Amino acid sequence: MEQGLQTTKKGPVYQFVLVALLSLNFGIVFFDRNALNFLMPYVQPDLNLTNTHVGILASALSLTWAIAGFLISAASDKAGNRKGFLIVAIFVFSLCSFLSGLATSFLLLLGARLLMGAAEGPINPISQTLVVREVDPRHRGLAMGVMQNFGSNFFGSFVAPVVLVAIAAAWGWRTAFFLAGVPGIITALLIWKFIEEPPEEAKKKEGPDRLTLKEAFSYKNIVVCSFVSVLLVSFLVITWAFMPLYLTQVKGVEPETMGWLMGTLGISATIGSFVVAGLSDRIGRKPVLVAIPFMGVILPLGAMFYDGSVWMLAVMFFFGWALNGCFPLFMATVPSETIDSAHVASVLALVMATGEVFGGVLSPFIAGLAADTFGLQAPLWMIFGLAIIAGFAAMALTETAPIKRAKTQAAAA
């Protein structure tokens, strides 16, 4: 466990700046990724899209996200130039937001989403690798949780639905896409200015340059994390793609109110980036990954069966979305504490790619077909089951948290 995981021992100020900038940037990534989901009540009638089309659009981005994430992250491991790969990817996905706003048909919008997924895929694995290299291991879970969840959920799940829906209502959904592409250019410049590439001596390693899939999946934790990734990525993309439509078309919620309800998910996950990840540093990764996914059932059950105050429904959304706080743990923290540091970006991308291909690609397509056949409540029943299975699957993990492993070793001694 935790083979070769060493940091370059930069000071706390640099560590803070690193995590803050990478978290902000990943927030912009999800602002752009989620934009189509929140704008779909406007886009769907304008482009004459079916629910199956909605699912395909979500699947397409996940497919190229997974493939490019794995290939480009592996290339960054080999080249040792994570910063350069990161900056190029940011510029490309920002351009894709503009292209989405120009789309006049399903096929043109599909092309823009495919390209956006290819650009955004490697950003999280490369960013988390920089965190692993530079942040004190005692605070690794918290730092990786904040990097992946704070910005992505504050900007991608809270700010995005509120701001984008308001812009679409005032000036049209195309304007919302155009404006969504601007922040990424700014964060790329900030990363170029303030983030350093880890020095060459910090990346020297023993062993093979390349990790095979067989070797990666020989670790039980990698297998379990990949399976949980499939389940919970499915939970997220189905919720993003179909919850706005369910709220507006089935529950009769106004688009602006829907935006605020979906924004509640962002508040939940933003707080969870500190609470859930920080808790795992104290009590261990496994108990958190087992317990928190079960809370996810609150979200679909509340949406389907609660008909009272919208404020109480927002509370249910808040607690039901707590499982989002687990994502940095199974996608980054546990794999990085399981594998040799020379292959961290590759393995993180592998876990992410597995989740995106089998969860992000297949699940929204299946959910779209189910919605067209059985109604928009079908995707919500799907996420109900996914949350339960994920909690049970996490029971197979082997603990990797430094504090828990240290106590185990001390007890053995």
mmCIF file of C-alpha atoms in Angstrom, residues 52-248:
data_model
loop_
_atom_site.group_PDB
_atom_site.id
_atom_site.type_symbol
_atom_site.label_atom_id
_atom_site.label_comp_id
_atom_site.label_asym_id
_atom_site.label_seq_id
_atom_site.Cartn_x
_atom_site.Cartn_y
_atom_site.Cartn_z
ATOM 1 C CA THR A 52 -33.369 9.113 -26.033
ATOM 2 C CA HIS A 53 -31.465 11.992 -27.669
ATOM 3 C CA VAL A 54 -30.961 13.491 -24.202
ATOM 4 C CA GLY A 55 -29.462 10.226 -22.978
ATOM 5 C CA ILE A 56 -27.212 9.895 -26.042
ATOM 6 C CA LEU A 57 -25.803 13.396 -25.528
ATOM 7 C CA ALA A 58 -24.867 12.549 -21.942
ATOM 8 C CA SER A 59 -23.431 9.191 -23.040
ATOM 9 C CA ALA A 60 -21.347 10.739 -25.815
ATOM 10 C CA LEU A 61 -19.530 13.140 -23.514
ATOM 11 C CA SER A 62 -18.847 10.342 -21.023
ATOM 12 C CA LEU A 63 -17.438 8.091 -23.758
ATOM 13 C CA THR A 64 -14.825 10.524 -25.029
ATOM 14 C CA TRP A 65 -14.201 11.733 -21.450
ATOM 15 C CA ALA A 66 -13.242 8.161 -20.493
ATOM 16 C CA ILE A 67 -11.118 7.331 -23.541
ATOM 17 C CA ALA A 68 -9.204 10.604 -23.627
ATOM 18 C CA GLY A 69 -8.891 10.649 -19.849
ATOM 19 C CA PHE A 70 -7.078 7.326 -19.819
ATOM 20 C CA LEU A 71 -4.898 7.874 -22.893
ATOM 21 C CA ILE A 72 -3.874 11.459 -22.191
ATOM 22 C CA SER A 73 -3.278 10.838 -18.481
ATOM 23 C CA ALA A 74 -1.020 7.912 -19.340
ATOM 24 C CA ALA A 75 0.817 10.148 -21.801
ATOM 25 C CA SER A 76 1.271 12.783 -19.076
ATOM 26 C CA ASP A 77 2.761 10.123 -16.776
ATOM 27 C CA LYS A 78 5.204 9.125 -19.503
ATOM 28 C CA ALA A 79 6.097 12.677 -20.555
ATOM 29 C CA GLY A 80 6.246 14.054 -17.023
ATOM 30 C CA ASN A 81 4.593 17.280 -18.202
ATOM 31 C CA ARG A 82 1.237 17.345 -16.414
ATOM 32 C CA LYS A 83 0.978 21.117 -16.385
ATOM 33 C CA GLY A 84 1.298 21.441 -20.157
ATOM 34 C CA PHE A 85 -1.294 18.744 -20.854
ATOM 35 C CA LEU A 86 -3.621 20.375 -18.348
ATOM 36 C CA ILE A 87 -3.477 23.858 -19.870
ATOM 37 C CA VAL A 88 -4.100 22.628 -23.425
ATOM 38 C CA ALA A 89 -7.094 20.591 -22.270
ATOM 39 C CA ILE A 90 -8.601 23.628 -20.515
ATOM 40 C CA PHE A 91 -8.413 25.797 -23.630
ATOM 41 C CA VAL A 92 -10.034 23.099 -25.780
ATOM 42 C CA PHE A 93 -13.003 22.447 -23.505
ATOM 43 C CA SER A 94 -13.631 26.192 -23.239
ATOM 44 C CA LEU A 95 -13.847 26.346 -27.039
ATOM 45 C CA CYS A 96 -16.363 23.485 -27.010
ATOM 46 C CA SER A 97 -18.775 25.489 -24.888
ATOM 47 C CA PHE A 98 -18.904 28.099 -27.667
ATOM 48 C CA LEU A 99 -19.493 25.318 -30.211
ATOM 49 C CA SER A 100 -22.433 23.989 -28.159
ATOM 50 C CA GLY A 101 -24.042 27.420 -28.370
ATOM 51 C CA LEU A 102 -23.733 27.381 -32.164
ATOM 52 C CA ALA A 103 -25.393 23.974 -32.622
ATOM 53 C CA THR A 104 -28.555 23.991 -34.733
ATOM 54 C CA SER A 105 -29.261 20.252 -34.755
ATOM 55 C CA PHE A 106 -28.836 17.127 -32.682
ATOM 56 C CA LEU A 107 -25.804 15.990 -34.705
ATOM 57 C CA LEU A 108 -23.962 19.302 -34.361
ATOM 58 C CA LEU A 109 -24.622 19.368 -30.630
ATOM 59 C CA LEU A 110 -23.467 15.753 -30.407
ATOM 60 C CA GLY A 111 -20.184 16.629 -32.125
ATOM 61 C CA ALA A 112 -19.548 19.494 -29.718
ATOM 62 C CA ARG A 113 -20.203 17.252 -26.715
ATOM 63 C CA LEU A 114 -17.890 14.518 -28.037
ATOM 64 C CA LEU A 115 -15.044 17.012 -28.376
ATOM 65 C CA MET A 116 -15.758 18.544 -24.977
ATOM 66 C CA GLY A 117 -15.564 15.125 -23.312
ATOM 67 C CA ALA A 118 -12.203 14.434 -24.959
ATOM 68 C CA ALA A 119 -10.811 17.697 -23.600
ATOM 69 C CA GLU A 120 -12.223 17.391 -20.092
ATOM 70 C CA GLY A 121 -11.416 13.705 -19.480
ATOM 71 C CA PRO A 122 -7.757 14.003 -18.435
ATOM 72 C CA ILE A 123 -8.210 17.073 -16.224
ATOM 73 C CA ASN A 124 -9.205 15.321 -12.997
ATOM 74 C CA PRO A 125 -6.581 12.511 -13.056
ATOM 75 C CA ILE A 126 -3.782 14.943 -13.909
ATOM 76 C CA SER A 127 -4.935 17.445 -11.283
ATOM 77 C CA GLN A 128 -5.183 14.772 -8.591
ATOM 78 C CA THR A 129 -1.703 13.545 -9.484
ATOM 79 C CA LEU A 130 -0.346 17.041 -8.809
ATOM 80 C CA VAL A 131 -2.145 17.009 -5.448
ATOM 81 C CA VAL A 132 -0.645 13.611 -4.565
ATOM 82 C CA ARG A 133 2.819 14.899 -5.471
ATOM 83 C CA GLU A 134 2.640 18.146 -3.520
ATOM 84 C CA VAL A 135 0.310 17.806 -0.507
ATOM 85 C CA ASP A 136 1.217 16.408 2.905
ATOM 86 C CA PRO A 137 -0.102 12.799 3.136
ATOM 87 C CA ARG A 138 -1.729 13.556 6.488
ATOM 88 C CA HIS A 139 -4.168 15.856 4.691
ATOM 89 C CA ARG A 140 -4.349 13.974 1.404
ATOM 90 C CA GLY A 141 -7.981 12.863 1.703
ATOM 91 C CA LEU A 142 -9.167 16.385 2.508
ATOM 92 C CA ALA A 143 -7.026 17.991 -0.213
ATOM 93 C CA MET A 144 -8.148 15.514 -2.887
ATOM 94 C CA GLY A 145 -11.753 15.877 -1.773
ATOM 95 C CA VAL A 146 -11.620 19.669 -1.998
ATOM 96 C CA MET A 147 -9.818 19.542 -5.342
ATOM 97 C CA GLN A 148 -12.383 17.259 -6.961
ATOM 98 C CA ASN A 149 -15.590 18.222 -5.182
ATOM 99 C CA PHE A 150 -15.500 21.799 -3.912
ATOM 100 C CA GLY A 151 -15.165 23.726 -7.164
ATOM 101 C CA SER A 152 -16.948 21.172 -9.326
ATOM 102 C CA ASN A 153 -20.027 21.244 -7.151
ATOM 103 C CA PHE A 154 -20.060 24.872 -6.115
ATOM 104 C CA PHE A 155 -19.702 26.075 -9.695
ATOM 105 C CA GLY A 156 -20.956 23.038 -11.622
ATOM 106 C CA SER A 157 -23.947 22.085 -9.471
ATOM 107 C CA PHE A 158 -24.882 25.257 -7.569
ATOM 108 C CA VAL A 159 -23.825 28.295 -9.597
ATOM 109 C CA ALA A 160 -24.420 26.674 -13.002
ATOM 110 C CA PRO A 161 -28.151 25.879 -12.715
ATOM 111 C CA VAL A 162 -28.975 29.198 -11.057
ATOM 112 C CA VAL A 163 -26.935 31.409 -13.398
ATOM 113 C CA LEU A 164 -27.394 29.515 -16.655
ATOM 114 C CA VAL A 165 -31.151 29.110 -16.303
ATOM 115 C CA ALA A 166 -31.464 32.829 -15.494
ATOM 116 C CA ILE A 167 -29.393 33.756 -18.561
ATOM 117 C CA ALA A 168 -31.364 31.372 -20.768
ATOM 118 C CA ALA A 169 -34.655 32.817 -19.533
ATOM 119 C CA ALA A 170 -33.464 36.368 -20.253
ATOM 120 C CA TRP A 171 -31.346 36.055 -23.410
ATOM 121 C CA GLY A 172 -31.678 32.459 -24.668
ATOM 122 C CA TRP A 173 -29.814 29.199 -24.115
ATOM 123 C CA ARG A 174 -27.202 29.931 -26.797
ATOM 124 C CA THR A 175 -26.006 33.018 -24.914
ATOM 125 C CA ALA A 176 -25.680 30.896 -21.775
ATOM 126 C CA PHE A 177 -23.313 28.523 -23.605
ATOM 127 C CA PHE A 178 -21.233 31.384 -24.976
ATOM 128 C CA LEU A 179 -20.729 32.879 -21.524
ATOM 129 C CA ALA A 180 -19.953 29.484 -19.992
ATOM 130 C CA GLY A 181 -16.807 29.182 -22.126
ATOM 131 C CA VAL A 182 -15.090 32.312 -20.796
ATOM 132 C CA PRO A 183 -14.031 31.250 -17.246
ATOM 133 C CA GLY A 184 -11.953 28.310 -18.489
ATOM 134 C CA ILE A 185 -9.632 30.602 -20.425
ATOM 135 C CA ILE A 186 -9.047 32.614 -17.250
ATOM 136 C CA THR A 187 -8.243 29.566 -15.119
ATOM 137 C CA ALA A 188 -5.826 28.253 -17.753
ATOM 138 C CA LEU A 189 -3.844 31.480 -17.486
ATOM 139 C CA LEU A 190 -3.860 31.307 -13.676
ATOM 140 C CA ILE A 191 -2.563 27.731 -13.706
ATOM 141 C CA TRP A 192 0.165 28.668 -16.197
ATOM 142 C CA LYS A 193 1.229 31.507 -13.902
ATOM 143 C CA PHE A 194 1.056 29.986 -10.424
ATOM 144 C CA ILE A 195 1.373 26.177 -10.634
ATOM 145 C CA GLU A 196 4.732 24.476 -11.062
ATOM 146 C CA GLU A 197 5.514 21.104 -12.563
ATOM 147 C CA PRO A 198 6.894 18.743 -9.873
ATOM 148 C CA PRO A 199 10.708 18.578 -10.276
ATOM 149 C CA GLU A 200 12.187 15.721 -12.247
ATOM 150 C CA GLU A 201 13.883 14.106 -9.272
ATOM 151 C CA ALA A 202 10.504 13.768 -7.527
ATOM 152 C CA LYS A 203 9.237 11.577 -10.364
ATOM 153 C CA LYS A 204 12.133 9.117 -10.548
ATOM 154 C CA LYS A 205 10.992 5.588 -9.946
ATOM 155 C CA GLU A 206 11.955 1.960 -10.073
ATOM 156 C CA GLY A 207 10.144 -0.635 -12.098
ATOM 157 C CA PRO A 208 8.437 -0.608 -15.486
ATOM 158 C CA ASP A 209 7.459 2.609 -17.235
ATOM 159 C CA ARG A 210 4.040 1.266 -18.138
ATOM 160 C CA LEU A 211 1.367 -0.371 -15.989
ATOM 161 C CA THR A 212 -0.779 -2.930 -17.806
ATOM 162 C CA LEU A 213 -4.493 -3.327 -17.251
ATOM 163 C CA LYS A 214 -3.902 -6.815 -15.872
ATOM 164 C CA GLU A 215 -1.451 -5.477 -13.306
ATOM 165 C CA ALA A 216 -3.750 -2.619 -12.324
ATOM 166 C CA PHE A 217 -6.744 -4.906 -11.817
ATOM 167 C CA SER A 218 -4.655 -7.359 -9.805
ATOM 168 C CA TYR A 219 -5.212 -4.965 -6.886
ATOM 169 C CA LYS A 220 -8.541 -5.689 -5.193
ATOM 170 C CA ASN A 221 -9.023 -2.030 -4.269
ATOM 171 C CA ILE A 222 -8.705 -0.981 -7.904
ATOM 172 C CA VAL A 223 -11.373 -3.500 -8.918
ATOM 173 C CA VAL A 224 -13.735 -2.399 -6.143
ATOM 174 C CA CYS A 225 -13.165 1.307 -6.806
ATOM 175 C CA SER A 226 -13.797 0.764 -10.519
ATOM 176 C CA PHE A 227 -17.072 -1.038 -9.820
ATOM 177 C CA VAL A 228 -18.234 1.641 -7.385
ATOM 178 C CA SER A 229 -17.222 4.207 -10.014
ATOM 179 C CA VAL A 230 -19.562 2.558 -12.550
ATOM 180 C CA LEU A 231 -22.449 2.652 -10.082
ATOM 181 C CA LEU A 232 -22.057 6.189 -8.761
ATOM 182 C CA VAL A 233 -21.078 7.800 -12.067
ATOM 183 C CA SER A 234 -24.308 6.288 -13.375
ATOM 184 C CA PHE A 235 -26.132 7.835 -10.415
ATOM 185 C CA LEU A 236 -24.698 11.271 -11.205
ATOM 186 C CA VAL A 237 -25.176 11.399 -14.958
ATOM 187 C CA ILE A 238 -28.725 10.028 -14.805
ATOM 188 C CA THR A 239 -29.615 12.593 -12.135
ATOM 189 C CA TRP A 240 -28.067 15.455 -14.106
ATOM 190 C CA ALA A 241 -29.707 14.400 -17.366
ATOM 191 C CA PHE A 242 -33.219 13.557 -16.193
ATOM 192 C CA MET A 243 -33.926 15.206 -12.834
ATOM 193 C CA PRO A 244 -34.419 18.670 -14.435
ATOM 194 C CA LEU A 245 -36.879 17.148 -16.916
ATOM 195 C CA TYR A 246 -38.689 15.185 -14.200
ATOM 196 C CA LEU A 247 -39.063 18.265 -12.015
ATOM 197 C CA THR A 248 -40.373 20.481 -14.816
#
